[in-house]
Structure formats: C-alpha cells, structure tokens
Short mmCIF file of C-alpha atoms and ligand atoms in Angstrom, two decimals:
data_model
loop_
_atom_site.label_atom_id
_atom_site.label_comp_id
_atom_site.label_asym_id
_atom_site.label_seq_id
_atom_site.Cartn_x
_atom_site.Cartn_y
_atom_site.Cartn_z
CA MET T 1 40.49 -113.70 96.92
CA ASN T 2 42.98 -116.49 96.47
CA VAL T 3 46.20 -117.01 98.38
CA ASP T 4 47.82 -119.13 95.69
CA GLY T 5 49.81 -116.15 94.47
CA ALA T 6 50.43 -114.66 97.88
CA MET T 7 54.04 -115.79 98.22
CA LYS T 8 56.01 -117.34 95.39
CA GLN T 9 59.68 -117.41 94.63
CA ASP T 10 60.78 -116.19 91.22
CA ARG T 11 63.91 -117.29 89.36
CA ARG T 12 66.09 -114.66 91.02
CA GLY T 13 65.07 -115.83 94.46
CA PHE T 14 62.82 -112.86 95.14
CA LEU T 15 59.62 -113.54 96.96
CA ARG T 16 56.42 -112.38 95.40
CA VAL T 17 53.98 -111.18 98.02
CA ALA T 18 50.43 -110.58 96.83
CA GLY T 19 51.62 -110.27 93.25
CA THR T 20 54.35 -107.72 93.95
CA THR T 21 58.04 -108.53 93.64
CA THR T 22 59.51 -107.46 96.94
CA ALA T 23 63.15 -106.75 96.20
CA ALA T 24 63.82 -106.08 99.87
CA LEU T 25 63.11 -109.70 100.59
CA ALA T 26 66.21 -110.67 98.64
CA LEU T 27 68.43 -108.52 100.83
CA GLY T 28 70.01 -110.03 103.90
CA GLY T 29 69.65 -108.55 107.35
CA LEU T 30 65.95 -107.76 107.25
CA PRO T 31 64.40 -109.91 109.96
CA PHE T 32 60.85 -109.60 108.66
CA ALA T 33 61.85 -110.49 105.12
CA ALA T 34 64.23 -113.18 106.26
CA HIS T 35 61.49 -114.76 108.29
CA ALA T 36 59.12 -114.82 105.33
CA ALA T 37 61.78 -116.29 103.08
CA ARG T 38 62.60 -119.04 105.55
CA ALA T 39 58.95 -119.79 106.03
CA ALA T 40 58.63 -120.69 102.38
CA THR T 41 60.93 -123.67 102.56
CA GLU T 42 62.20 -124.56 106.01
CA LYS T 43 60.80 -126.20 109.07
CA LEU T 44 59.32 -123.75 111.52
CA LYS T 45 59.18 -123.38 115.28
CA ILE T 46 55.54 -123.23 116.31
CA GLY T 47 54.35 -122.15 119.76
CA VAL T 48 50.92 -123.46 120.73
CA VAL T 49 49.08 -121.49 123.40
CA GLY T 50 46.10 -123.60 124.41
CA SER T 51 46.94 -127.25 123.91
CA GLY T 52 43.41 -128.60 124.15
CA ARG T 53 41.39 -130.28 121.44
CA VAL T 54 42.30 -127.88 118.64
CA GLY T 55 45.80 -126.90 119.79
CA GLY T 56 46.73 -130.49 120.62
CA THR T 57 45.45 -131.80 117.28
CA LEU T 58 46.97 -129.12 115.05
CA GLY T 59 50.24 -129.09 116.97
CA GLY T 60 50.37 -132.86 116.56
CA VAL T 61 49.91 -132.78 112.79
CA TRP T 62 52.52 -130.05 112.44
CA VAL T 63 54.96 -132.17 114.45
CA LYS T 64 54.25 -135.02 112.03
CA ALA T 65 54.89 -132.60 109.16
CA GLY T 66 58.38 -132.07 110.61
CA HIS T 67 58.00 -128.77 112.44
CA GLU T 68 59.15 -128.13 116.01
CA VAL T 69 56.23 -127.45 118.30
CA MET T 70 56.09 -126.24 121.90
CA PHE T 71 52.74 -126.90 123.60
CA SER T 72 51.49 -124.74 126.43
CA SER T 73 48.48 -124.17 128.66
CA ARG T 74 48.07 -123.61 132.39
CA ASP T 75 48.74 -127.33 132.92
CA LEU T 76 52.39 -128.06 132.21
CA GLU T 77 52.11 -131.73 133.19
CA HIS T 78 49.40 -132.25 130.55
CA ASP T 79 51.58 -130.60 127.96
CA LYS T 80 54.65 -132.63 128.92
CA LYS T 81 52.69 -135.84 128.40
CA LEU T 82 51.30 -134.58 125.09
CA ALA T 83 54.78 -133.67 123.88
CA ALA T 84 56.31 -136.94 125.08
CA ASN T 85 53.81 -138.88 122.98
CA LEU T 86 54.74 -136.93 119.86
CA GLY T 87 58.50 -137.43 119.93
CA PRO T 88 61.58 -135.25 119.77
CA ASN T 89 60.08 -132.44 117.68
CA ALA T 90 57.56 -131.71 120.42
CA ARG T 91 58.18 -130.03 123.76
CA ALA T 92 56.21 -128.35 126.52
CA GLY T 93 56.52 -125.01 128.25
CA THR T 94 54.60 -122.17 129.78
CA PRO T 95 52.54 -119.92 127.48
CA ARG T 96 55.28 -117.27 127.66
CA GLU T 97 57.93 -119.86 126.79
CA ALA T 98 55.85 -121.10 123.86
CA ALA T 99 55.32 -117.54 122.63
CA ALA T 100 59.05 -116.85 122.84
CA PHE T 101 59.88 -120.17 121.14
CA GLY T 102 57.46 -119.91 118.25
CA GLU T 103 58.21 -118.11 115.02
CA VAL T 104 54.54 -118.80 114.41
CA LEU T 105 52.00 -119.03 117.22
CA LEU T 106 48.76 -120.96 117.29
CA ILE T 107 46.47 -119.41 119.90
CA SER T 108 43.60 -121.71 120.66
CA VAL T 109 41.92 -120.92 123.97
CA PRO T 110 38.32 -120.28 124.99
CA TYR T 111 37.61 -116.67 124.01
CA ARG T 112 37.07 -115.68 127.64
CA ALA T 113 40.76 -116.48 128.25
CA LEU T 114 42.03 -114.29 125.42
CA PRO T 115 42.26 -111.01 127.42
CA ASP T 116 44.46 -112.73 130.03
CA VAL T 117 46.50 -114.47 127.35
CA GLY T 118 47.06 -111.12 125.65
CA LYS T 119 48.21 -109.51 128.91
CA ASP T 120 50.35 -112.50 129.89
CA LEU T 121 52.13 -112.72 126.53
CA GLY T 122 52.41 -108.95 126.07
CA ASN T 123 55.32 -108.00 123.83
CA LEU T 124 56.08 -111.63 123.00
CA VAL T 125 53.35 -111.65 120.34
CA LYS T 126 54.39 -108.39 118.75
CA GLY T 127 55.38 -108.93 115.11
CA LYS T 128 54.65 -112.67 115.24
CA VAL T 129 52.38 -114.56 112.91
CA VAL T 130 49.47 -115.73 115.08
CA ILE T 131 46.92 -118.22 113.85
CA ASP T 132 43.75 -117.47 115.83
CA THR T 133 41.25 -120.29 116.13
CA CYS T 134 39.39 -118.70 119.05
CA ASN T 135 35.63 -118.33 118.72
CA PRO T 136 33.59 -115.94 120.86
CA ILE T 137 30.64 -117.93 122.15
CA PRO T 138 28.51 -115.91 124.60
CA SER T 139 26.96 -118.94 126.31
CA ARG T 140 30.45 -120.20 127.11
CA ASP T 141 32.59 -117.07 127.24
CA GLY T 142 30.23 -114.41 128.59
CA ASP T 143 30.40 -110.65 127.94
CA ILE T 144 33.75 -110.71 126.17
CA ALA T 145 32.19 -112.90 123.49
CA THR T 146 29.26 -110.55 123.03
CA TRP T 147 31.72 -107.67 122.64
CA ALA T 148 33.86 -109.67 120.18
CA ARG T 149 30.85 -110.61 118.07
CA GLU T 150 29.74 -107.01 117.86
CA LYS T 151 33.23 -105.91 116.85
CA GLY T 152 33.91 -108.92 114.66
CA ALA T 153 36.08 -111.78 115.87
CA GLY T 154 39.16 -110.88 113.81
CA LEU T 155 39.27 -107.23 114.87
CA ALA T 156 38.50 -108.17 118.47
CA SER T 157 41.37 -110.67 118.61
CA ALA T 158 43.68 -108.03 117.13
CA GLU T 159 42.71 -105.66 119.94
CA LEU T 160 43.35 -108.33 122.58
CA LEU T 161 46.71 -109.35 121.07
CA PRO T 162 48.23 -105.99 120.12
CA GLY T 163 50.97 -106.12 117.53
CA ALA T 164 50.32 -109.74 116.51
CA ARG T 165 50.07 -110.45 112.78
CA ILE T 166 46.83 -112.36 113.10
CA VAL T 167 45.39 -114.81 110.64
CA ARG T 168 42.04 -116.31 111.59
CA GLY T 169 41.71 -119.93 110.61
CA PHE T 170 40.43 -123.36 111.69
CA ASN T 171 37.44 -121.64 113.30
CA ALA T 172 34.44 -123.56 112.09
CA ILE T 173 35.39 -127.17 111.54
CA GLY T 174 35.48 -129.80 114.24
CA TYR T 175 38.87 -130.49 115.79
CA ALA T 176 38.47 -134.21 115.16
CA ARG T 177 38.71 -133.57 111.41
CA MET T 178 41.78 -131.34 111.61
CA GLY T 179 44.15 -134.28 111.59
CA ALA T 180 42.43 -135.96 108.64
CA ALA T 181 42.56 -133.41 105.81
CA HIS T 182 45.92 -134.75 104.64
CA GLU T 183 44.16 -137.94 103.52
CA GLN T 184 42.74 -136.02 100.53
CA PRO T 185 45.07 -133.06 100.08
CA GLY T 186 43.45 -129.91 98.71
CA ARG T 187 39.90 -131.26 98.69
CA ILE T 188 38.77 -129.32 101.73
CA GLY T 189 39.15 -125.56 101.74
CA MET T 190 40.19 -123.55 104.78
CA PRO T 191 38.76 -120.04 104.83
CA ILE T 192 41.17 -117.60 106.41
CA ALA T 193 41.25 -113.86 107.01
CA GLY T 194 44.14 -111.55 107.72
CA ASP T 195 45.51 -108.09 106.99
CA ASP T 196 49.19 -108.99 106.68
CA ALA T 197 50.12 -110.60 103.34
CA GLN T 198 53.26 -112.26 104.65
CA ALA T 199 51.50 -113.63 107.72
CA VAL T 200 48.80 -114.98 105.42
CA ALA T 201 51.46 -116.62 103.28
CA VAL T 202 53.13 -118.29 106.27
CA ALA T 203 49.80 -119.49 107.68
CA SER T 204 48.76 -120.69 104.22
CA ARG T 205 51.86 -122.79 103.94
CA LEU T 206 51.17 -124.46 107.30
CA ILE T 207 47.52 -125.00 106.40
CA ARG T 208 48.38 -126.49 103.01
CA GLU T 209 50.98 -128.80 104.55
CA ILE T 210 48.33 -130.56 106.59
CA GLY T 211 46.02 -131.05 103.64
CA TYR T 212 43.71 -128.04 103.45
CA GLU T 213 43.61 -125.55 100.61
CA PRO T 214 43.68 -122.07 102.17
CA VAL T 215 41.23 -119.55 100.77
CA LEU T 216 41.74 -115.94 101.84
CA ILE T 217 38.30 -114.40 102.19
CA GLY T 218 39.59 -110.93 103.05
CA GLY T 219 41.13 -108.85 105.80
CA LEU T 220 40.68 -109.33 109.54
CA ALA T 221 37.36 -107.49 109.38
CA MET T 222 36.05 -110.51 107.47
CA GLY T 223 37.08 -112.68 110.42
CA LYS T 224 33.55 -112.14 111.70
CA TYR T 225 32.47 -114.79 109.20
CA LEU T 226 34.99 -117.32 110.45
CA MET T 227 32.97 -118.76 113.27
CA PRO T 228 30.44 -121.54 113.78
CA GLY T 229 26.99 -120.61 112.55
CA THR T 230 28.04 -118.47 109.58
CA PRO T 231 27.60 -119.41 105.89
CA LEU T 232 31.26 -120.44 105.75
CA ALA T 233 31.08 -122.84 108.67
CA GLY T 234 31.64 -126.53 108.04
CA GLU T 235 33.68 -128.42 105.49
CA ARG T 236 33.56 -127.08 101.95
CA THR T 237 35.63 -127.27 98.82
CA PRO T 238 37.86 -124.30 97.98
CA ASP T 239 35.52 -123.30 95.13
CA GLN T 240 32.48 -123.41 97.39
CA ILE T 241 34.26 -121.16 99.89
CA ARG T 242 35.14 -118.67 97.15
CA GLN T 243 31.53 -118.62 95.93
CA ILE T 244 30.12 -118.06 99.43
CA ALA T 245 32.77 -115.47 100.32
CA ALA T 246 31.86 -113.48 97.21
CA THR T 247 28.37 -112.98 98.64
CA LEU T 248 29.63 -111.66 102.00
CA LYS T 249 30.55 -108.11 102.96
N1 NAP W 301 36.64 -127.87 119.53
C1 NAP W 301 36.54 -127.57 118.22
O1 NAP W 301 36.21 -128.45 117.40
C2 NAP W 301 36.86 -126.17 117.75
C3 NAP W 301 36.93 -125.95 116.36
C4 NAP W 301 37.30 -124.69 115.89
C5 NAP W 301 37.60 -123.67 116.79
N2 NAP W 301 37.48 -123.89 118.13
C6 NAP W 301 37.81 -122.77 119.05
O2 NAP W 301 39.19 -122.91 119.38
C7 NAP W 301 39.40 -122.56 120.77
C8 NAP W 301 39.92 -123.79 121.50
O3 NAP W 301 38.93 -124.81 121.45
P1 NAP W 301 39.21 -126.26 122.04
O4 NAP W 301 38.02 -127.07 121.69
O5 NAP W 301 40.57 -126.74 121.69
O6 NAP W 301 39.17 -125.94 123.61
P2 NAP W 301 39.76 -126.82 124.79
O7 NAP W 301 39.86 -128.25 124.39
O8 NAP W 301 38.97 -126.45 126.00
O9 NAP W 301 41.25 -126.28 124.94
C9 NAP W 301 41.51 -124.97 125.40
C10 NAP W 301 42.97 -124.93 125.82
O10 NAP W 301 43.26 -123.60 126.27
C11 NAP W 301 43.95 -123.72 127.53
N3 NAP W 301 43.74 -122.49 128.29
C12 NAP W 301 42.62 -122.02 128.84
N4 NAP W 301 42.84 -120.84 129.43
C13 NAP W 301 44.14 -120.54 129.22
C14 NAP W 301 44.98 -119.45 129.57
N5 NAP W 301 44.51 -118.40 130.27
N6 NAP W 301 46.28 -119.48 129.20
C15 NAP W 301 46.76 -120.53 128.49
N7 NAP W 301 46.02 -121.59 128.11
C16 NAP W 301 44.72 -121.59 128.48
C17 NAP W 301 43.34 -124.96 128.16
O11 NAP W 301 44.15 -125.55 129.15
P3 NAP W 301 44.09 -125.12 130.70
O12 NAP W 301 42.64 -124.82 131.02
O13 NAP W 301 44.67 -126.29 131.41
O14 NAP W 301 44.96 -123.92 130.77
C18 NAP W 301 43.31 -125.87 126.94
O15 NAP W 301 44.60 -126.42 126.70
C19 NAP W 301 38.05 -122.09 121.28
O16 NAP W 301 37.98 -120.70 121.22
C20 NAP W 301 37.05 -122.75 120.34
O17 NAP W 301 35.84 -122.01 120.24
C21 NAP W 301 37.14 -125.12 118.63
#
C-alpha cells in the first residue's frame, strides 16, 4: 500500500482521502475534516509525551520544520532545558498539558510506561492523531511487553490509548538517524501502520517533512511488524519496504 494518494487536494479544494473525494471535508464546521484540511498545509501543534532520545530528536526536527512542539516527561526541568535550546517554537509542560496542546501527539515512552500514560492522559488522547514509536521489549518492559507482542504492538497500543487515532512509525530505526533523513529527502522509507486514513495522512505529512518517504504497510494489526527484529527493521528504501511488506501477513 502507498500513502502517496492518501490525502490530496483537488482543484475545488476537496481533500481526497484514500482515493475518495470527501465532499464533507469542504464544508466548514466539521472539526475532524477541518483538522485534516489544516494539516495538509499549515504548521501544527505537536505534543511530545516522552522527550527522551526519540521524542527529543523528532520533536527537535519538527521544531526546525516550523511546527510548535510541547515536550513532556516526568522531568519538567529536563524538558524546559530541551525547549529553551530549540527556540520560541518549543515549550515544555506536563504530559497532560502536552496532550491538550498537541493537535498531533508523539508518544515515545518505554512500553512499560504506556499503561500509566494511557490512564494519565485519558480523554485527552481521544480523537487525536497519535504517532506511536513505543516498542514492547520484554527484557526491558516485562510482562506488558510479552502481552503486547502476543497481541501485536499496534493493537496493544490502541487498547492502552483508547480512542487515539494511532499510527505506528519510527519504530525500528535508531534515534540518532531520525534527525538526518532530511539530508537525502525521500531516499529512506518509513514503514507505518494505521487504521485511520486521515491520521495516516497527517502522520505521513510530518514524516515526509523531515525527509522520510512514508510507506503504509497496512492497518494497526500490521503494527506487529514495526519493531526491531522484524524483516522491516532498519533503514530501507521505499521500494524495498513495499517489497518486504508484500510478503507479510
Ligand atoms: N532509542 C531508539 O533508537 C528507538 C528507536 C525507535 C523506537 N524506540 C522506542 O521508542 C520509545 C522511546 O525510546 P527512547 O530511546 O526515546 O527512550 P528514552 O530515551 O528512555 O526516553 C523515554 C522518555 O519517556 C519518558 N517517560 C518514561 N515514563 C514516562 C511516563 N510514565 N510518563 C511520561 N513520560 C515518561 C522519559 O522521561 P522520564 O523517565 O523522566 O519521565 C523519557 O523522556 C521506546 O518504546 C523505544 O523502544 C526507540
């Protein structure tokens, strides 16, 4: 599957989502549609929950791309320093403040923290596009990771973050490379999985803006392949990802 056609604007200003002209998106007063339309062209507010290696790096490159980013973790002082180094488009807050601030959320915590994050954020994630980088690693995260692997990481995250419009992404490349893809735009593919076409389109835009070419491998059930140690792990071209994804079920 390819996300290139997931969200395009036609001459009448309608948005095409997954190949279907969605007339409703041209009507004012529909928050969901309005959000998707804005996401196609305007700068976004991004809430980062988990401002460690991945969250700090991705949040930083999105700040450089012109978005407004609020960083959060359980260490507000760390996040204030991080934001101060990135300039006026960056700020710091609690995880609940970041979730309320963000039109799009990046959740990037150790998997063992995800149940608490889900409870803490509660309704704040409902209806929001959430990019989920979190990998269940039993040796690090314990029983919750074993459960998530059995269920599949995408479906498990959806259960822990009820109501979120989850897109799995950035799961199996090293954080140190996440700020470098823009040096050769489109060369490296980013496999993603999600059930919500508009959430996929918004995430795809953010992924493309920092230099990766998003490749939708399927719905959240396919998120089980977006982890270290799977055939899709590591840096690959978009075509390589498509070829590998075609062999997976
Ligand atoms: N490292 C990589 O190259 C890489 C690549 C792809 C995917 N991943 C996955 O992405 C996730 C993040 O990895 P990472 O390497 O960035 O980890 P990390 O450097 O340890 O950062 C984790 C962040 O989550 C925060 N955190 C932990 N518990 C929290 C909670 N209950 N509420 C809010 N924030 C919390 C931590 O800060 P406090 O502890 O101060 O709260 C920290 O800011 C993991 O699931 C990992 O498997 C990692």
